[in-house]
Coordinates of C-alpha atoms and ligand atoms in Angstrom, one line a residue:
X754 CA 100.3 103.2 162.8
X755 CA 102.4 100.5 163.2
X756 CA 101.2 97.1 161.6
X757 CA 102.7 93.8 161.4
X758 CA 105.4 93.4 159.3
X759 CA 106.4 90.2 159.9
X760 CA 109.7 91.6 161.3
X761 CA 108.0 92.5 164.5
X762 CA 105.3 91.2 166.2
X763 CA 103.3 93.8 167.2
X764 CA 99.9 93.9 165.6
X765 CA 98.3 96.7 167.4
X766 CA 98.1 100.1 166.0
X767 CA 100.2 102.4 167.9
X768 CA 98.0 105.9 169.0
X769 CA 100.5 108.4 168.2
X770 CA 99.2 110.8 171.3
X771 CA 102.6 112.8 170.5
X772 CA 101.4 113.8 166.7
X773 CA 98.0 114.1 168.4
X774 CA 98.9 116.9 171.1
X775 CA 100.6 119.4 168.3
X776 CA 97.6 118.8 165.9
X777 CA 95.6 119.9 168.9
X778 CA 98.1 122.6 170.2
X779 CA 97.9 123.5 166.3
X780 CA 93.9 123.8 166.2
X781 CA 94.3 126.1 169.6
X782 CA 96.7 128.3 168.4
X783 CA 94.6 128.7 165.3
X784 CA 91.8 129.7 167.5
X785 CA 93.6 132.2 169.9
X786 CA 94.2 134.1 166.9
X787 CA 90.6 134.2 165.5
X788 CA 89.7 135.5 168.9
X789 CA 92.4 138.2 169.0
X790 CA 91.8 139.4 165.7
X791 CA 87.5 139.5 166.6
X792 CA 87.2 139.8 169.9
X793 CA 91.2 141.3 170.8
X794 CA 91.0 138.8 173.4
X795 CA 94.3 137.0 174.7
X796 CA 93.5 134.4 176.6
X797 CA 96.1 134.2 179.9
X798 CA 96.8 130.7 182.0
X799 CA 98.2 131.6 185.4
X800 CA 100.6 128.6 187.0
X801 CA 101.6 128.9 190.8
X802 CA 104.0 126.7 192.0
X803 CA 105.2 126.3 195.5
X804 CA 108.2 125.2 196.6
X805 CA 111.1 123.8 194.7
X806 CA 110.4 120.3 193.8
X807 CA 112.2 119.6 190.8
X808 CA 109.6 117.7 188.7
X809 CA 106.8 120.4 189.2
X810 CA 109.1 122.8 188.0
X811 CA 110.1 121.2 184.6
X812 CA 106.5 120.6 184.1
X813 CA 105.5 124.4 185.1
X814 CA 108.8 125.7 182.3
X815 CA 107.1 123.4 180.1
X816 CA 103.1 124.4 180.6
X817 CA 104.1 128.0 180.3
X818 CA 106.4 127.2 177.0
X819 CA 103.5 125.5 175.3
X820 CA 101.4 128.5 176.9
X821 CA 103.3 131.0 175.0
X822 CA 103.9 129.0 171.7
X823 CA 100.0 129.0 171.2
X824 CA 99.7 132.4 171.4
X825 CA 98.3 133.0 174.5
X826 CA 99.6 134.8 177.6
X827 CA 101.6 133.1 180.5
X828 CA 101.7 134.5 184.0
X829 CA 104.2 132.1 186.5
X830 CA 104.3 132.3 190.2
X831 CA 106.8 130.7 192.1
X832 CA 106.6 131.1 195.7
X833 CA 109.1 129.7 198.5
X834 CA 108.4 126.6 200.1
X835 CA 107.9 128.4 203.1
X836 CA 104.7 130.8 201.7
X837 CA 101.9 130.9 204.3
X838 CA 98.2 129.1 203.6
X839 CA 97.3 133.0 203.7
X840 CA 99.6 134.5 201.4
X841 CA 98.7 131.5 198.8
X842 CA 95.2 132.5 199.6
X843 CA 95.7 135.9 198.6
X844 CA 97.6 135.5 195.4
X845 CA 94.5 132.9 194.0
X846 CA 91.7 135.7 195.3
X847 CA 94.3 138.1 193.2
X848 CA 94.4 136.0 190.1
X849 CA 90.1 135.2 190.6
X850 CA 89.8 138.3 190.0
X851 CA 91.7 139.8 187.2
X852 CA 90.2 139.4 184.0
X853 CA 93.3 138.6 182.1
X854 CA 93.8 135.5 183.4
X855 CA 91.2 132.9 182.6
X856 CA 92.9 129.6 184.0
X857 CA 94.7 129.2 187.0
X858 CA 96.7 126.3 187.7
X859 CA 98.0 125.4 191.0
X860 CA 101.0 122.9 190.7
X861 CA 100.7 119.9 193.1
X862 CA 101.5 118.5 195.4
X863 CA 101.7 121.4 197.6
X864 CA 103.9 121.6 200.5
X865 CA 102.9 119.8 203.7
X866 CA 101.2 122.6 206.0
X867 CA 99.1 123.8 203.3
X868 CA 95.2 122.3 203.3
X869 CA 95.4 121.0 199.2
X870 CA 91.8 120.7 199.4
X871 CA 91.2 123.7 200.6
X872 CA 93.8 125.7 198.3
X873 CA 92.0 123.6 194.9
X874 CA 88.5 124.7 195.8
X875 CA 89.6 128.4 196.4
X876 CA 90.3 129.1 192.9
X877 CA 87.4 130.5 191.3
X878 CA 85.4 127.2 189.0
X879 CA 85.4 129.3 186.1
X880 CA 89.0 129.6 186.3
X881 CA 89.9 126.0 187.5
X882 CA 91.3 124.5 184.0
X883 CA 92.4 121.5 186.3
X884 CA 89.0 120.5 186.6
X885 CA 89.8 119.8 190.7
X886 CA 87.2 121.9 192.1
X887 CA 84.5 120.7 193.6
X888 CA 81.8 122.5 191.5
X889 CA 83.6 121.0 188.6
X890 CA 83.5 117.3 189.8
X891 CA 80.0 117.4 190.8
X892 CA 79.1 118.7 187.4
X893 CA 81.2 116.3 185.4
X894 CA 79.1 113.5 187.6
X895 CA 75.7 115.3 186.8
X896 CA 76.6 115.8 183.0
X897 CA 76.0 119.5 183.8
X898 CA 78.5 121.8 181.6
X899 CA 82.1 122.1 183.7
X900 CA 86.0 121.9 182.8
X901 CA 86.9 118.5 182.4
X902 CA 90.5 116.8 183.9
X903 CA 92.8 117.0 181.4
X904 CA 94.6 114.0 181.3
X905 CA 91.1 112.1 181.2
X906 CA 90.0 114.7 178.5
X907 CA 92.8 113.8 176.2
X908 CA 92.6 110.4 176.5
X909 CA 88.7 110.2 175.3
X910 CA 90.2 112.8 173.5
X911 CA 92.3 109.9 171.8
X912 CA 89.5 107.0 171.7
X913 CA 87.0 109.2 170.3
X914 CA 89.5 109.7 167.2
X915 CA 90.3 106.1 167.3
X916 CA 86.9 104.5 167.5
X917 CA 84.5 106.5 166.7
X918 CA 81.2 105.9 168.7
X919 CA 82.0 104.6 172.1
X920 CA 78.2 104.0 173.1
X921 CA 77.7 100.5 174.3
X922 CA 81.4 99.0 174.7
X923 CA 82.6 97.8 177.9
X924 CA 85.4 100.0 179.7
X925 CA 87.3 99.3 182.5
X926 CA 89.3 102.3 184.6
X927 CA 92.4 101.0 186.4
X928 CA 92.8 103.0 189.4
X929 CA 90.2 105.4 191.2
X930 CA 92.5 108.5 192.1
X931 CA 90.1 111.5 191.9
X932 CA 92.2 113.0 189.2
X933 CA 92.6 110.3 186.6
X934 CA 90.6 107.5 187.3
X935 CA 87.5 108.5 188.7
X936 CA 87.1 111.8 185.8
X937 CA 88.1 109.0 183.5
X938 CA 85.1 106.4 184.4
X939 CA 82.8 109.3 184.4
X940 CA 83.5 110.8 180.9
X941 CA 83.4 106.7 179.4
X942 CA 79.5 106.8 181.3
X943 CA 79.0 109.9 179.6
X944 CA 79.7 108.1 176.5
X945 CA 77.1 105.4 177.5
X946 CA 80.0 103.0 177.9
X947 CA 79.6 100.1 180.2
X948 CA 82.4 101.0 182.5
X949 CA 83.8 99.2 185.8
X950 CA 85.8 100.8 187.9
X951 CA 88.8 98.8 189.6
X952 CA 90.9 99.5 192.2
X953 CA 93.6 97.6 194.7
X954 CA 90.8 95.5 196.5
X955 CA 89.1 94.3 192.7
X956 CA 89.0 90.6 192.7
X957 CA 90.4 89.2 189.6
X958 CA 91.4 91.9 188.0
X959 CA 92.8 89.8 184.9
X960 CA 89.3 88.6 184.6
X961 CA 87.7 91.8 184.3
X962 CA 90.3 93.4 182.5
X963 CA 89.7 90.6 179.5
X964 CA 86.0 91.6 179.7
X965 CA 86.7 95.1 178.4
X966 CA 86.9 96.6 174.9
X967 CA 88.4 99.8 176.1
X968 CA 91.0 99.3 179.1
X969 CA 92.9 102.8 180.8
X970 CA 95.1 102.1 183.2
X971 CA 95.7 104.5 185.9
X972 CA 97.5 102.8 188.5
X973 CA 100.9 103.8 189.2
X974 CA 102.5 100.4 188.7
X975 CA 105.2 99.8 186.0
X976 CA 103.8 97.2 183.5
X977 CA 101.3 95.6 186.1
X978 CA 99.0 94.8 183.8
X979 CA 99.9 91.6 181.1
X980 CA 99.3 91.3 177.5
X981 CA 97.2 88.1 178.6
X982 CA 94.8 90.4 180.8
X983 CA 93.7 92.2 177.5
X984 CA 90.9 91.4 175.5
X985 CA 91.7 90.9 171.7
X986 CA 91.6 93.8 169.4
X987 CA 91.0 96.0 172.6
X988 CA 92.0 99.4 172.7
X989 CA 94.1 100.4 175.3
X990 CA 95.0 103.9 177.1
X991 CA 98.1 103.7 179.4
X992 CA 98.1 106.3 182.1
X993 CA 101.0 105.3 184.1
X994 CA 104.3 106.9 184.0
X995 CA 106.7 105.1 186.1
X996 CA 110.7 105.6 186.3
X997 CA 112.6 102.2 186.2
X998 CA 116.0 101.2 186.4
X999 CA 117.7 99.4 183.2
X1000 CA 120.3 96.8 184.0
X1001 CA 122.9 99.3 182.7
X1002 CA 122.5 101.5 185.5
X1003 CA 120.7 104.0 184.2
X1004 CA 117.0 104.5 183.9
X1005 CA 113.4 105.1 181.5
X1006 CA 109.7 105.4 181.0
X1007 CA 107.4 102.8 181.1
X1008 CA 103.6 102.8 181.3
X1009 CA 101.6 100.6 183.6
X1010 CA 100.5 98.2 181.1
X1011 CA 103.2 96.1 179.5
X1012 CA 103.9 97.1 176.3
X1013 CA 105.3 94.5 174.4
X1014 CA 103.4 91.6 175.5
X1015 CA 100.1 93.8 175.3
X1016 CA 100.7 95.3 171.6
X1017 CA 100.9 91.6 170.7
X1018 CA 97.2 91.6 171.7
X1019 CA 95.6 94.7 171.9
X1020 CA 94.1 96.5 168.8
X1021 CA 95.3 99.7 169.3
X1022 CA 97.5 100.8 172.3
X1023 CA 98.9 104.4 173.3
X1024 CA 102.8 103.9 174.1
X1025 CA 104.7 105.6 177.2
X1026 CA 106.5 107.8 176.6
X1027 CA 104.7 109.7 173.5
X1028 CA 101.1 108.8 174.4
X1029 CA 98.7 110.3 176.9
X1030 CA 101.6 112.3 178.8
X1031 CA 101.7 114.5 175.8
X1032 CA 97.7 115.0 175.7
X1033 CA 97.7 116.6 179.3
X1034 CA 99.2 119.7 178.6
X1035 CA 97.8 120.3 175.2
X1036 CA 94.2 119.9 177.0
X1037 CA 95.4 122.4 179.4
X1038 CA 95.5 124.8 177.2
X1039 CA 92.3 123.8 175.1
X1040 CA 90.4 124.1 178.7
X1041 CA 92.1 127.2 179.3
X1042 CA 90.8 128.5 175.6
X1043 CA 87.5 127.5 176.3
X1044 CA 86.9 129.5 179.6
X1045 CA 88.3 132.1 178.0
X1046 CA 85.7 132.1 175.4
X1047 CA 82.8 131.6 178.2
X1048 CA 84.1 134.1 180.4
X1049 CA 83.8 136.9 177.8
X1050 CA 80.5 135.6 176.4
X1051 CA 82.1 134.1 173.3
X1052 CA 80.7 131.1 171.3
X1053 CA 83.6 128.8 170.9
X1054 CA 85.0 129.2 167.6
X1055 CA 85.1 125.6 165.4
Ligands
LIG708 P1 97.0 107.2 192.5 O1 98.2 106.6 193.2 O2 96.3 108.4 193.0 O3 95.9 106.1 192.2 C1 96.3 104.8 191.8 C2 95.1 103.9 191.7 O4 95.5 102.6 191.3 C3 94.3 103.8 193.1 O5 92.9 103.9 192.9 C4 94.7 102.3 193.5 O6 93.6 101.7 194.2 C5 94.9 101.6 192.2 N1 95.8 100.5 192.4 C6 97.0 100.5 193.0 N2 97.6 99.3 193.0 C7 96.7 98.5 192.4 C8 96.6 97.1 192.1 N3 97.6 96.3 192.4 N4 95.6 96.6 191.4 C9 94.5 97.4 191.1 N5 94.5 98.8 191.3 C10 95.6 99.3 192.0 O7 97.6 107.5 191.0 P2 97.1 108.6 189.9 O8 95.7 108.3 189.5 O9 97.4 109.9 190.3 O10 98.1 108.2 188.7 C11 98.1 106.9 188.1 C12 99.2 106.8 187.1 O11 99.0 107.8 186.1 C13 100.6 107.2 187.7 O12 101.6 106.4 187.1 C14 100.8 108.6 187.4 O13 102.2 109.0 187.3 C15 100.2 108.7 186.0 N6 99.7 110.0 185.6 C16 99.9 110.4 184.4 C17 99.5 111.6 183.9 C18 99.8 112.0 182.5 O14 99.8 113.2 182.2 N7 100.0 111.0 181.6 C19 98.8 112.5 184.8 C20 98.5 112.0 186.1 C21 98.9 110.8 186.5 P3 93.1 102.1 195.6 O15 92.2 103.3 195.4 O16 92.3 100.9 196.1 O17 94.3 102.4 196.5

């Protein structure tokens, strides 16, 4: 919460999606232990990585930290950037099939002579706590029962909290990737939002953007998007983590919405760092808790 002061300027109220993710990671953790102590079920998350790219691997140490700290069991495997198509193959069949592990994650991007597609929909849809596989998309599109995305998931995770009933407000989604801003668009429908979807080849995008009363941008662009593009009192979900240098030489965070100039505006506005970035993980683990409980049979406990 952060209102104005006078001193600042900021009148938005800041969603703290850092606070958020532990309460969440709390809540999980809470119900790992109800299921071991009932139904001596630990659920397990299984992370391959391939290859050595050094961003995948801080965020694999830190999926199977958080993994750990909730009380649920962690299995990494890192493979050399030379593994075969078939070896990968085998190791996913492997983890399909052992009924310890109820998520897999595969970490991408995934080295060039390996078919992605082909590698995401190989993992078994029960198991796919990414929410890539086909089976899942098709039944997030027909409002069937699935695994959600789960950086979309935490950030209606995030709106829900902050506003309650989303049915009838205009959304727009900025950006159309299959993992954030398509899953994104379709989870605000599922709300009975009003949702546009824009992309690189939207015609005024300012315009459209000032229509909204829920704005997530997903682009990929540091700060693209202008406090004046945003509707007033709007609530706004940045998506976009982008690396820029500072004059000093050295470098930081920002989202794809600018901050200051949008917090001036907006009525509530997730920051970057400490807003959706956080959420991912910690619905990583919630999807991975809920397959475990549907796996086994097991009404998810409250
Ligand atoms: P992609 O590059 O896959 O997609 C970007 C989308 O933005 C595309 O649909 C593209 O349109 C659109 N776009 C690009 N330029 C413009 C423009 N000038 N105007 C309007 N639309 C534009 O990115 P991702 O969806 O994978 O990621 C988006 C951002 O979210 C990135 O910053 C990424 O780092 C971040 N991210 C954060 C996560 C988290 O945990 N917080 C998780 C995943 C991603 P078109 O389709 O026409 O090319």
């Amino acid at each position: 919460m952060n209102e104005n002061d006078g001193s600042k300027r900021s009148v938005a109220t800041i969603i703290d999606g850092k606070a958020f993710a532990a309460n969440l990671r709390g809540e999980i953790a809470r119900k790992v232990e109800w299921l071991k102590q009932n139904h001596s079920l630990i659920p397990g998350l299984a992370v391959v990585l391939v290859g050595e790219d050094p961003a995948s691997q801080v965020y694999v140490r830190s999926k199977g930290k958080q993994t750990v700290e909730a009380g649920m069991n962690s299995y990494e495997h890192k493979l050399s950037a030379e593994t075969s198509q078939a070896d990968l193959l085998k190791l996913i069949d492997d983890l399909n099939n052992d009924p310890d592990v109820h998520g897999i994650l595969v970490q991408l991007p995934l080295p060039k002579h390996i078919d992605e597609p082909m590698i995401i929909n190989s993992v078994a849809a029960e198991k796919d706590v990414d929410g890539f596989h086909l089976s899942n998309v098709g039944k997030l599109a027909t409002g069937a029962e699935g695994i959600v995305p789960c950086t979309p998931l935490g950030s209606l995770m995030m709106l829900k909290d902050h506003l309650g009933e989303l049915s009838g407000k205009k959304a727009i989604v900025v950006g159309r990737s299959n993992i954030v801003g398509k899953p994104m668009a379709l989870l605000l429908l599922r709300e009975s939002c009003t949702v546009t979807i824009a992309h690189s080849r939207t015609q005024d995008l300012p315009g459209e953007c000032r229509e909204a009363d829920i704005l997530v941008a997903a682009v990929g662009r540091p700060e693209m998007i202008k406090g004046d593009w945003i509707k007033p009192g709007a609530t706004v979900i940045d998506v976009g983590i982008n690396r820029i240098e500072t004059e000093d030489g050295g470098n930081r965070l920002v989202g794809d919405v600018e901050f200051e100039s949008a917090a001036e505006v907006a009525g509530a506005i997730t920051p970057v760092p400490g807003g959706v970035g956080p959420m991912t993980i910690a619905c990583l683990l919630h999807n991975t808790l809920q397959q475990a409980c549907r796996l086994n049979d097991i009404a998810i406990p409250d």
